[in-house]
Structure formats: C-alpha cells, structure tokens
Short mmCIF file of C-alpha atoms and ligand atoms in Angstrom, two decimals:
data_model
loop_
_atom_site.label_atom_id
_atom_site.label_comp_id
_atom_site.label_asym_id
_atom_site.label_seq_id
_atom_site.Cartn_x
_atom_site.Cartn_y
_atom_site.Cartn_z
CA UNK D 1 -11.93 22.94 3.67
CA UNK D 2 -11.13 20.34 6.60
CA UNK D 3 -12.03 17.27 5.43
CA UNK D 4 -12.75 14.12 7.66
CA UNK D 5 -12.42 10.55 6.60
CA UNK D 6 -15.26 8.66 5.76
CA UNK D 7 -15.18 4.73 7.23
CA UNK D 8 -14.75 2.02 4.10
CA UNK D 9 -12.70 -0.21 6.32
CA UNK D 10 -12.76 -1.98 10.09
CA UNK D 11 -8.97 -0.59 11.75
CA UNK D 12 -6.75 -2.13 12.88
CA UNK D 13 -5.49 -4.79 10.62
CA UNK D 14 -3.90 -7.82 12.18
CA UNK D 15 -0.13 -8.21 12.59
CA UNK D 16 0.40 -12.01 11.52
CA UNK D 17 3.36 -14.18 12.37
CA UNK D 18 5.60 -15.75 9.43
CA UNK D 19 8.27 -18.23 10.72
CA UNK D 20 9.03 -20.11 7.92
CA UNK D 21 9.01 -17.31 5.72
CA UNK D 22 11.67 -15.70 7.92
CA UNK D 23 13.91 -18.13 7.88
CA UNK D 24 13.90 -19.02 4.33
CA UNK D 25 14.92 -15.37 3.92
CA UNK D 26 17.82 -15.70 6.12
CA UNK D 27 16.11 -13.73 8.99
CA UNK D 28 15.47 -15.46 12.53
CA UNK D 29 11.57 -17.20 12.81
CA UNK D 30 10.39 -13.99 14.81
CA UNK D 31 11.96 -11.31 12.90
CA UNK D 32 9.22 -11.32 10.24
CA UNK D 33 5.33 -10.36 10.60
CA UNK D 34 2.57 -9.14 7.71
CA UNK D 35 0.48 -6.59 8.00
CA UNK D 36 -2.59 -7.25 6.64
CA UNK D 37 -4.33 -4.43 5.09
CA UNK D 38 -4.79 -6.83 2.33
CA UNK D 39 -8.41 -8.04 4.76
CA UNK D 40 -10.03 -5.13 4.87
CA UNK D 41 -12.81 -2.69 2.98
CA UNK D 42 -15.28 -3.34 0.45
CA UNK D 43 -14.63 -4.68 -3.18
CA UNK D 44 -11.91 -7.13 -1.96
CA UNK D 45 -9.84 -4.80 0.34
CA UNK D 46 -6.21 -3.56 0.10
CA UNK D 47 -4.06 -0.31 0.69
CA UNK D 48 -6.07 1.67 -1.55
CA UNK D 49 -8.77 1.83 1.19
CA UNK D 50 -7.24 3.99 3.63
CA UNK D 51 -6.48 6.59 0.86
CA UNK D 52 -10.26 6.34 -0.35
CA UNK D 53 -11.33 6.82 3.16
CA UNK D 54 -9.71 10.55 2.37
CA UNK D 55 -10.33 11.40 -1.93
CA UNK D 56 -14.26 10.28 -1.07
CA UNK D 57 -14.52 12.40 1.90
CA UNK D 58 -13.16 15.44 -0.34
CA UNK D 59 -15.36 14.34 -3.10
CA UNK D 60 -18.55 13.98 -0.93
CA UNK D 61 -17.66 17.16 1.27
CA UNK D 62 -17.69 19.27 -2.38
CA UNK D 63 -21.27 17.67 -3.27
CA UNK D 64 -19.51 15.30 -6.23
CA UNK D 65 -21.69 12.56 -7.37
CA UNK D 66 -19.37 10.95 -9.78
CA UNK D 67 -16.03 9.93 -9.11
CA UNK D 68 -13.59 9.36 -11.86
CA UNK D 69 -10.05 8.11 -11.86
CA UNK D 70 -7.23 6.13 -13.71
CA UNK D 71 -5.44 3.45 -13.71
CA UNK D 72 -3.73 0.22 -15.68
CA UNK D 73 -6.29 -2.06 -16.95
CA UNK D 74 -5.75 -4.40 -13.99
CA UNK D 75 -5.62 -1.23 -11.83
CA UNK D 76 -6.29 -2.76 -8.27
CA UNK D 77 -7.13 1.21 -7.25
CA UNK D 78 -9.63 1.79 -9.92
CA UNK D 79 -11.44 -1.33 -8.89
CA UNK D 80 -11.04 -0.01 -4.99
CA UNK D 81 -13.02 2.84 -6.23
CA UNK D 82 -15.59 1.51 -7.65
CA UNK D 83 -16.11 -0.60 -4.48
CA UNK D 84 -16.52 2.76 -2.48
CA UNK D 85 -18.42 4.71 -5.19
CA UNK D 86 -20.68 1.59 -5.01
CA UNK D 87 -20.93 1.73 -0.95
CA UNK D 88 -21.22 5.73 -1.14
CA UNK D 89 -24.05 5.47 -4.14
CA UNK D 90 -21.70 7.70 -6.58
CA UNK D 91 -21.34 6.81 -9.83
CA UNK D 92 -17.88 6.11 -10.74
CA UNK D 93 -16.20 6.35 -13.85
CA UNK D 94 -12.39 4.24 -14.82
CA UNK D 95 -10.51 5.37 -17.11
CA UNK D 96 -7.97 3.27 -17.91
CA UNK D 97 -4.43 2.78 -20.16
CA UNK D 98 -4.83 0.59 -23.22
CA UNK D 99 -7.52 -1.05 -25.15
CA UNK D 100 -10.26 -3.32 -24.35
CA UNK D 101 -8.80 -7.07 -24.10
CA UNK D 102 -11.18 -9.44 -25.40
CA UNK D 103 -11.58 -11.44 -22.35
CA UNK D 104 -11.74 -9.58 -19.36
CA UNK D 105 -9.66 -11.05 -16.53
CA UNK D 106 -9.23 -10.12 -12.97
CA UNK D 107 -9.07 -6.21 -11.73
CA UNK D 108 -11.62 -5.74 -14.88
CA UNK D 109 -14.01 -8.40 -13.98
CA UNK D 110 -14.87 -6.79 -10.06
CA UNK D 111 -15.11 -3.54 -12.28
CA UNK D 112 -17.70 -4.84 -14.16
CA UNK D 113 -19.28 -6.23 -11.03
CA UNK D 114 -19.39 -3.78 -8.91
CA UNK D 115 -21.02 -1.43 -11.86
CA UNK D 116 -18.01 0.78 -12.82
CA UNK D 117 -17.84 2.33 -16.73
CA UNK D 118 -14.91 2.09 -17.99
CA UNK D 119 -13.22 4.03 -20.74
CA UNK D 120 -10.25 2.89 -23.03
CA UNK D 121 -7.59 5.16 -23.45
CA UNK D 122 -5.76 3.68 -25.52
CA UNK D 123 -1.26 3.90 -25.70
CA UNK D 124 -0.88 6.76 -23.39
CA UNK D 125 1.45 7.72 -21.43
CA UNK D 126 1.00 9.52 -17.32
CA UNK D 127 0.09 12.92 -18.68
CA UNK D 128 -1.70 11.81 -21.42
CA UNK D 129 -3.96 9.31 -19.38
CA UNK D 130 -4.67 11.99 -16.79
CA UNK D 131 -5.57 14.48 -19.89
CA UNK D 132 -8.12 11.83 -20.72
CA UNK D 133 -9.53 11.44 -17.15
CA UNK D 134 -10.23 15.66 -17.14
CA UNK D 135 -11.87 15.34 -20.90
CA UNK D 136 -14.23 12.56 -19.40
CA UNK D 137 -15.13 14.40 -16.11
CA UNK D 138 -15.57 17.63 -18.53
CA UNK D 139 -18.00 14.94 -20.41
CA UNK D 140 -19.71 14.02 -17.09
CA UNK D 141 -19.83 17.64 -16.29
CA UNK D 142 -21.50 18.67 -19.42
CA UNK D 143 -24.28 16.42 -18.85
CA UNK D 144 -25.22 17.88 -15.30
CA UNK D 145 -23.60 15.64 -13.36
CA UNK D 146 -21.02 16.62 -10.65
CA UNK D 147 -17.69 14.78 -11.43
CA UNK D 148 -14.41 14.15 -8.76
CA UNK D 149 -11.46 13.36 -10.60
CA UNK D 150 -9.32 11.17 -7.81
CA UNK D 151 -5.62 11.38 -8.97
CA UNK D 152 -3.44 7.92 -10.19
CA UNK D 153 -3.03 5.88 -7.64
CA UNK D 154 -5.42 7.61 -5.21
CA UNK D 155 -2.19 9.38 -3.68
CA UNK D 156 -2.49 12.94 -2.30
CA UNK D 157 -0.79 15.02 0.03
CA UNK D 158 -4.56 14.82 1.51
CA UNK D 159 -4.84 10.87 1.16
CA UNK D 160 -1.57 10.14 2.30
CA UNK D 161 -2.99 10.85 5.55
CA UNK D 162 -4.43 7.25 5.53
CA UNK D 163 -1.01 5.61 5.52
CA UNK D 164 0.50 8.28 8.07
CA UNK D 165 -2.56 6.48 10.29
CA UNK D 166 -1.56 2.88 9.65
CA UNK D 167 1.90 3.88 10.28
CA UNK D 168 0.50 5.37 13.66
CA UNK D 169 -1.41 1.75 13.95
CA UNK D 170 1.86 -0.24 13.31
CA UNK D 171 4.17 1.29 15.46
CA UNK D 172 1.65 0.71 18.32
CA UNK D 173 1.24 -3.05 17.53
CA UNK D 174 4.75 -3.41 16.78
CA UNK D 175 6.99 -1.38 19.07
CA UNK D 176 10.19 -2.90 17.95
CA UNK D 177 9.88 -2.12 14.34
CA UNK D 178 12.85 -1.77 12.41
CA UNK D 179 12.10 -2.26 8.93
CA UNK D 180 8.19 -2.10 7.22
CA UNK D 181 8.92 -3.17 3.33
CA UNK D 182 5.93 -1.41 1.14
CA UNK D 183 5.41 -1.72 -2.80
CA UNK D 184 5.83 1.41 -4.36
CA UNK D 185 3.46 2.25 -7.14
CA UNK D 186 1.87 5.90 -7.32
CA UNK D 187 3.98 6.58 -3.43
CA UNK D 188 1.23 7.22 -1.35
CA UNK D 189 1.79 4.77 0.93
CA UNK D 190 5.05 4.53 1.67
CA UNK D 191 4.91 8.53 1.82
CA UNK D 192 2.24 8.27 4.74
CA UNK D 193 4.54 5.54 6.36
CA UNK D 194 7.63 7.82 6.22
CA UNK D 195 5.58 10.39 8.03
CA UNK D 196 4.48 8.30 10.70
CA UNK D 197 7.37 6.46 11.17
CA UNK D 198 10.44 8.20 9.92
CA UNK D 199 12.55 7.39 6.30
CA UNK D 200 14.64 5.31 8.28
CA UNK D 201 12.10 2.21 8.69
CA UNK D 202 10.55 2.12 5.69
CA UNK D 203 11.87 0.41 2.94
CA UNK D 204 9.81 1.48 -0.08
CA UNK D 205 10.29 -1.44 -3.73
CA UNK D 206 9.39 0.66 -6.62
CA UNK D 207 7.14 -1.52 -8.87
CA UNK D 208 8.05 0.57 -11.71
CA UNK D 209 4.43 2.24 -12.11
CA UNK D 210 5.76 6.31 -12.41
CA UNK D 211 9.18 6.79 -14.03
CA UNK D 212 11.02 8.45 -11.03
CA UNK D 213 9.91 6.67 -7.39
CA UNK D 214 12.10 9.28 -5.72
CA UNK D 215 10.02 12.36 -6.93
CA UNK D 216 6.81 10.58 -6.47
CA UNK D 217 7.12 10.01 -2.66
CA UNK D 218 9.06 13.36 -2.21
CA UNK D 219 6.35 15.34 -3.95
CA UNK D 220 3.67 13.89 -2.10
CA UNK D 221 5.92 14.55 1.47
CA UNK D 222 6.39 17.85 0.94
CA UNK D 223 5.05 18.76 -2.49
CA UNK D 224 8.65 19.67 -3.78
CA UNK D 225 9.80 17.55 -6.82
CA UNK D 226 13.32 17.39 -5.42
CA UNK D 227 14.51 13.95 -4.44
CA UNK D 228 15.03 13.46 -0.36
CA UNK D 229 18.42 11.27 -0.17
CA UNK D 230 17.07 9.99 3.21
CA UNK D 231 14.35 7.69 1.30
CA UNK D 232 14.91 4.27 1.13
CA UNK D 233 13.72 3.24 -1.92
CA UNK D 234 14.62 0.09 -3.94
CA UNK D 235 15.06 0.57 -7.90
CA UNK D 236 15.93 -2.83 -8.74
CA UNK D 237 13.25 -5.01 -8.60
CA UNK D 238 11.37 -3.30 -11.93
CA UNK D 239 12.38 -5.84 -14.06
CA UNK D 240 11.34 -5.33 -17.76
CA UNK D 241 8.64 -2.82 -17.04
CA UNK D 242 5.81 -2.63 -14.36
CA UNK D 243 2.98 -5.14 -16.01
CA UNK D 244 5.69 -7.66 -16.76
CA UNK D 245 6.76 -10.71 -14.92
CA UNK D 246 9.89 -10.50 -13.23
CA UNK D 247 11.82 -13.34 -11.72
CA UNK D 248 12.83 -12.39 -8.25
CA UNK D 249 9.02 -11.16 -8.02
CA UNK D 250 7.69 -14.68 -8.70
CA UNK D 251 9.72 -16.46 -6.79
CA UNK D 252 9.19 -14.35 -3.94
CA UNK D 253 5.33 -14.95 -4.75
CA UNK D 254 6.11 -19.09 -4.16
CA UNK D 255 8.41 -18.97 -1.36
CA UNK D 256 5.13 -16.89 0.18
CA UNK D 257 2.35 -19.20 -0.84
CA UNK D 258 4.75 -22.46 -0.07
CA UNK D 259 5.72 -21.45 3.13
CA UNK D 260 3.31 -19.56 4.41
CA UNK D 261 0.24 -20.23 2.69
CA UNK D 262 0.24 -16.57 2.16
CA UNK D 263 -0.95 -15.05 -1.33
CA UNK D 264 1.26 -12.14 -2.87
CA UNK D 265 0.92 -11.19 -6.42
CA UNK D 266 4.04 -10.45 -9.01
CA UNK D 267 2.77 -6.86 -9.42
CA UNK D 268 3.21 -5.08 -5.99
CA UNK D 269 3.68 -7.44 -3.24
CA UNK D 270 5.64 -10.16 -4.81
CA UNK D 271 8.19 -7.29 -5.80
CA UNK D 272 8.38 -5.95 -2.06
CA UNK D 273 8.95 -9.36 -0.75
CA UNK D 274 11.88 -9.96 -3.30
CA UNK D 275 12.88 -6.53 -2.24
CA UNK D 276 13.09 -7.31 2.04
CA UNK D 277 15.09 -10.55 0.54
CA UNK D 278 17.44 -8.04 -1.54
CA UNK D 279 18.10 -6.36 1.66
CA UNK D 280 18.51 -9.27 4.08
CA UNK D 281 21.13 -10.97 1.29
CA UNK D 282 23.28 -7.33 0.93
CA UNK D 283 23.06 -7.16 4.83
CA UNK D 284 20.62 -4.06 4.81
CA UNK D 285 18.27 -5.82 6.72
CA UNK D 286 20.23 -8.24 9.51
CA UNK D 287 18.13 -10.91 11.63
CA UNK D 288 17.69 -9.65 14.91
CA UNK D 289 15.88 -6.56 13.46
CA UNK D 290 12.57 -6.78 13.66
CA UNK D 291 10.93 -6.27 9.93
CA UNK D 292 7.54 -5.97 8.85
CA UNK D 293 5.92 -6.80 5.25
CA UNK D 294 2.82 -4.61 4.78
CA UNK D 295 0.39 -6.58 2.51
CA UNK D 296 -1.33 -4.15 0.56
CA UNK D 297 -3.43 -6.71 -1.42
CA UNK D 298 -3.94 -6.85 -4.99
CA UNK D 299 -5.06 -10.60 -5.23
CA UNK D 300 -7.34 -10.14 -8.31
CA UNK D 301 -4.22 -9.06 -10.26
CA UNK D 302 -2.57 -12.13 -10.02
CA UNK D 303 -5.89 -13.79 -12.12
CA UNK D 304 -5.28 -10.61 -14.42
CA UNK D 305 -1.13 -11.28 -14.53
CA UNK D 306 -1.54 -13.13 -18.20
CA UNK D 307 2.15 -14.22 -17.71
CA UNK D 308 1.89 -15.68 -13.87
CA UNK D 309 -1.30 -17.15 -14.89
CA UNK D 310 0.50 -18.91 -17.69
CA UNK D 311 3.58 -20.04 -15.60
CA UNK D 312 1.52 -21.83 -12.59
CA UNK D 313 -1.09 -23.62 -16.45
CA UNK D 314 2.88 -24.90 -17.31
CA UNK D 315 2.68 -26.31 -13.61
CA UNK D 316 3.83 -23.14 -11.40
CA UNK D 317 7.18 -24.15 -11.49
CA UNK D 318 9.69 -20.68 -10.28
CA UNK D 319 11.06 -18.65 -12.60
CA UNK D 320 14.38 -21.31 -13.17
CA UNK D 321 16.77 -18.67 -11.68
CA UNK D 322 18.23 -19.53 -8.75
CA UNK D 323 17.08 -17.52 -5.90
C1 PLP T 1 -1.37 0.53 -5.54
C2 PLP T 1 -0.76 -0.63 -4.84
C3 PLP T 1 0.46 -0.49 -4.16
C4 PLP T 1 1.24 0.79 -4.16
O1 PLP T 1 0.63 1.80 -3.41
P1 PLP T 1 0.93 3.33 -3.74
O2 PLP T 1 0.34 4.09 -2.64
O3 PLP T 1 0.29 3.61 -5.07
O4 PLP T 1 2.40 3.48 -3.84
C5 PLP T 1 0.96 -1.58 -3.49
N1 PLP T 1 0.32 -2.76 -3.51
C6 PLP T 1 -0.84 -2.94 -4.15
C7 PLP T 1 -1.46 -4.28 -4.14
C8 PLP T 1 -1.42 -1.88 -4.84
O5 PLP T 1 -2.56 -2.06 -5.49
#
C-alpha cells in the first residue's frame, strides 16, 4: 500500500547560528549551527514528528482508530504520539517500561494531558515490552476497536522516510555540510539522515536506548542485521546506562544553556553535543568543517531526569569533571 504522509508539523525548521558555542568547543564561531526540529509539531515538538507524519499515515490508511506504542516512562516518542493521536482523534494507548512512580514528572505529565492511557509494564526488557504492547492491542482488538501498534521509537524502514526528508531539507539550507551530530536512540533518524546525506556526514551518539546502535541503524537501512562499517556511530557517551546521568552529557547540557541560551537535555541531545565535542578534541571533527547539531527536542525529559533535576536543586553546578 503507498502510503503518504500526513502534515503534524510546519517544514522547514530553522538553521540557527551558535558562535559561542563553537568556540568553546574548539571549532571556529561559524563552523557550528542547530537545527531545530526541536520547534515544531503538536504536543511540544521534536524528531519524533517527522516519523509520525509516516506510522499515522499507515495507521489511518488501514482504518486504525487506536494507536498503541512503547516507550521508557519519560518516553519523549510516546508522548509525541499521543500529541498526534490527539490531533488525528485516535485513541492512543502507551505502554511503557517500569512501574507507576508516585509523582508523575515530565514526559508522563503531557501524557496525561493530552489524554493518553498508559499501561505499566513493569522490569522488562525490548522483547518483552514489545510482547506487552501486542497483548494490549490484542486487548483493544477484542473489544471492537481497531488497534496500530507503532514500533519503539517510532522507527521504520517506512518512517525513516521522515528523516531521509530533513536530510533532503538540510543539505539545501546548508550546502557546506560536513558533519550533522544526531542522538541515537531507536536509529531512525540518523538512518533517514544517512540516506539523504551519505554515512560520511552523519555522526550518529548512541544514547544507549537498544543494546547494539550498529544493528539498529543498519536494520532499518537495509533491513539486514549485519553491521555497515561505514556508520559513524559514537559508543562512548552511554555512560552507566541510558536513563542515567552521565557527566560529559551534563556538561555539554551547561556549556549549551550558558552560552547559548540553548536548552538540551542529558538524555539525547546533551549526549550528542558531548559527542561533536568528543570528535572536535580527537580531531574527527577539525574547525573549518562546517558541522551541524540537529536538535531533536526532548525538553520535558529534562523535568522528568530525577538526577539533572536534583543537580541544578544543589545549585546546577557541572558534573565536577573537568571537561
Ligand atoms: C527519540 C529521540 C532521539 C533519537 O531518535 P531515534 O530516531 O529514536 O534514534 C533523539 N533525541 C530525542 C530528544 C528523542 O526523543
């Protein structure tokens, strides 16, 4: 079935400056600009937009009226879809790793606004969580309704189409690119980057959200599992595991709010600025070369990140490493 995009967001997103944020990474003041696809779409915006514009197509082409997907409990893509489930009038179902916390924070709180159900379930693991996602749309299926399960993170070889587009979008704006640095969480994004653009710009910073990075973004390229050596994909800036704080990620998240006045978060964009600064320090990235950060949002996680929240309460000092 072809399937067209539906329209949750206004393209293009701007292409900002970010002097001082250059050269406090080493790189000359033009060498840097953000991308901000963090602006745009409903529910608060971000990268999982432009994949939505493709799983809600699918799911409204094949007559669904429910959508239901995964995530973390501060998932910023199961909050994305209840945003468009809400604009599209489909009911959409979360289900999402863990328990219930007591007080819900962040991601959870726009889920609750925007009308969402969520279901807890509980310590699993990838396969388990996605079992429990095909029980509940077998649930929602039972009772008459007509469920779409939308896969972790959004990312199919159909939705990665939505990156392949911004990729399109950037190299127009940007003619010079050399390097776009991307979070990597589920891979959909940095796979539709690689297939506008080529593996040789994009620098992809695995957030530690699926155990192999490599066969994520490979399997949604060409749906082999086999890793493709030409990926550039950065392993270290997990840290102690994905919903954890790491130090180069919070740093990077001050140096961009305190010279830029530009919000990251520790979860995705925080590591994929600490990530471009990996590079520029090993001499991967050189100034001169013309480097892009895509923001991909995520801003309600950093209200949800119980640790950041906690550091900037002590008085937001860095993370006492030195950069
Ligand atoms: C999901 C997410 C990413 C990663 O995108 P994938 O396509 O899943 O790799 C990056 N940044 C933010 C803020 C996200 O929510």
């Amino acid at each position: 079935m072809a399937v067209t995009p539906l329209h949750l967001g206004s393209w293009r997103t701007p292409v900002e400056p970010a002097p001082r944020l250059a050269t406090a990474l080493g790189l000359a003041p033009d060498d840097l600009l953000v991308k901000r696809d963090d602006l745009v779409g409903p529910g608060g915006g971000g990268n999982k937009v432009r994949k939505l514009e493709w799983t809600c197509a699918e799911a409204v082409a094949a007559g669904s009226d429910t959508l239901v997907t995964t995530g973390a409990a501060q998932s910023n893509h199961a909050r994305l879809t209840a945003a468009a489930g809400a604009r599209l009038g489909l009911r959409v179902v979360l289900v999402l790793a863990g328990d219930a916390p007591r007080g819900p924070r962040g991601n959870l709180l726009l889920d609750a606004l925007l009308g969402a159900e969520v279901v807890w379930a509980g310590a699993v693991d990838a396969d388990g969580l996605q079992a429990a996602a095909e029980r509940v749309a077998g649930e929602v299926a039972a009772d008459g309704a007509r469920p779409h399960v939308v896969p972790f993170g959004g990312s199919t070889t159909l939705s990665v189409q939505g990156y392949a587009a911004a990729g399109r979008e950037l190299a127009e704006q940007v003619p010079d690119l050399r390097h776009v640095a991307v979070a990597l969480g589920s891979g959909g994004t940095m796979a539709g980057l690689v297939q506008a653009l080529g593996a040789e710009r994009v620098l992809g910073v695995h957030c530690g959200a699926v155990p192999d990075a490599h066969v994520a973004v490979a399997h949604l390229l060409d749906g082999s599992a086999g890793p493709d050596p030409a990926l550039r994909i950065r392993t270290d800036q997990v840290g102690a595991a994905y919903d954890r704080l790491a130090a180069p990620a919070w740093d990077a998240v001050l140096l961009a709010a305190r010279t830029t006045g530009l919000v990251l978060e520790p979860t995705y964009t925080g590591r994929a600025l600490a990530g471009l600064a990996a590079a520029v320090r090993e001499g991967e990235v050189v100034p001169g070369e013309r480097c892009v950060l895509l923001h991909t949002g995520g801003l309600p996680g950093l209200f949800g990140h119980a640790e950041a929240v906690a550091r900037l309460e002590e008085g937001a000092g860095g993370s006492g490493q030195e950069p």
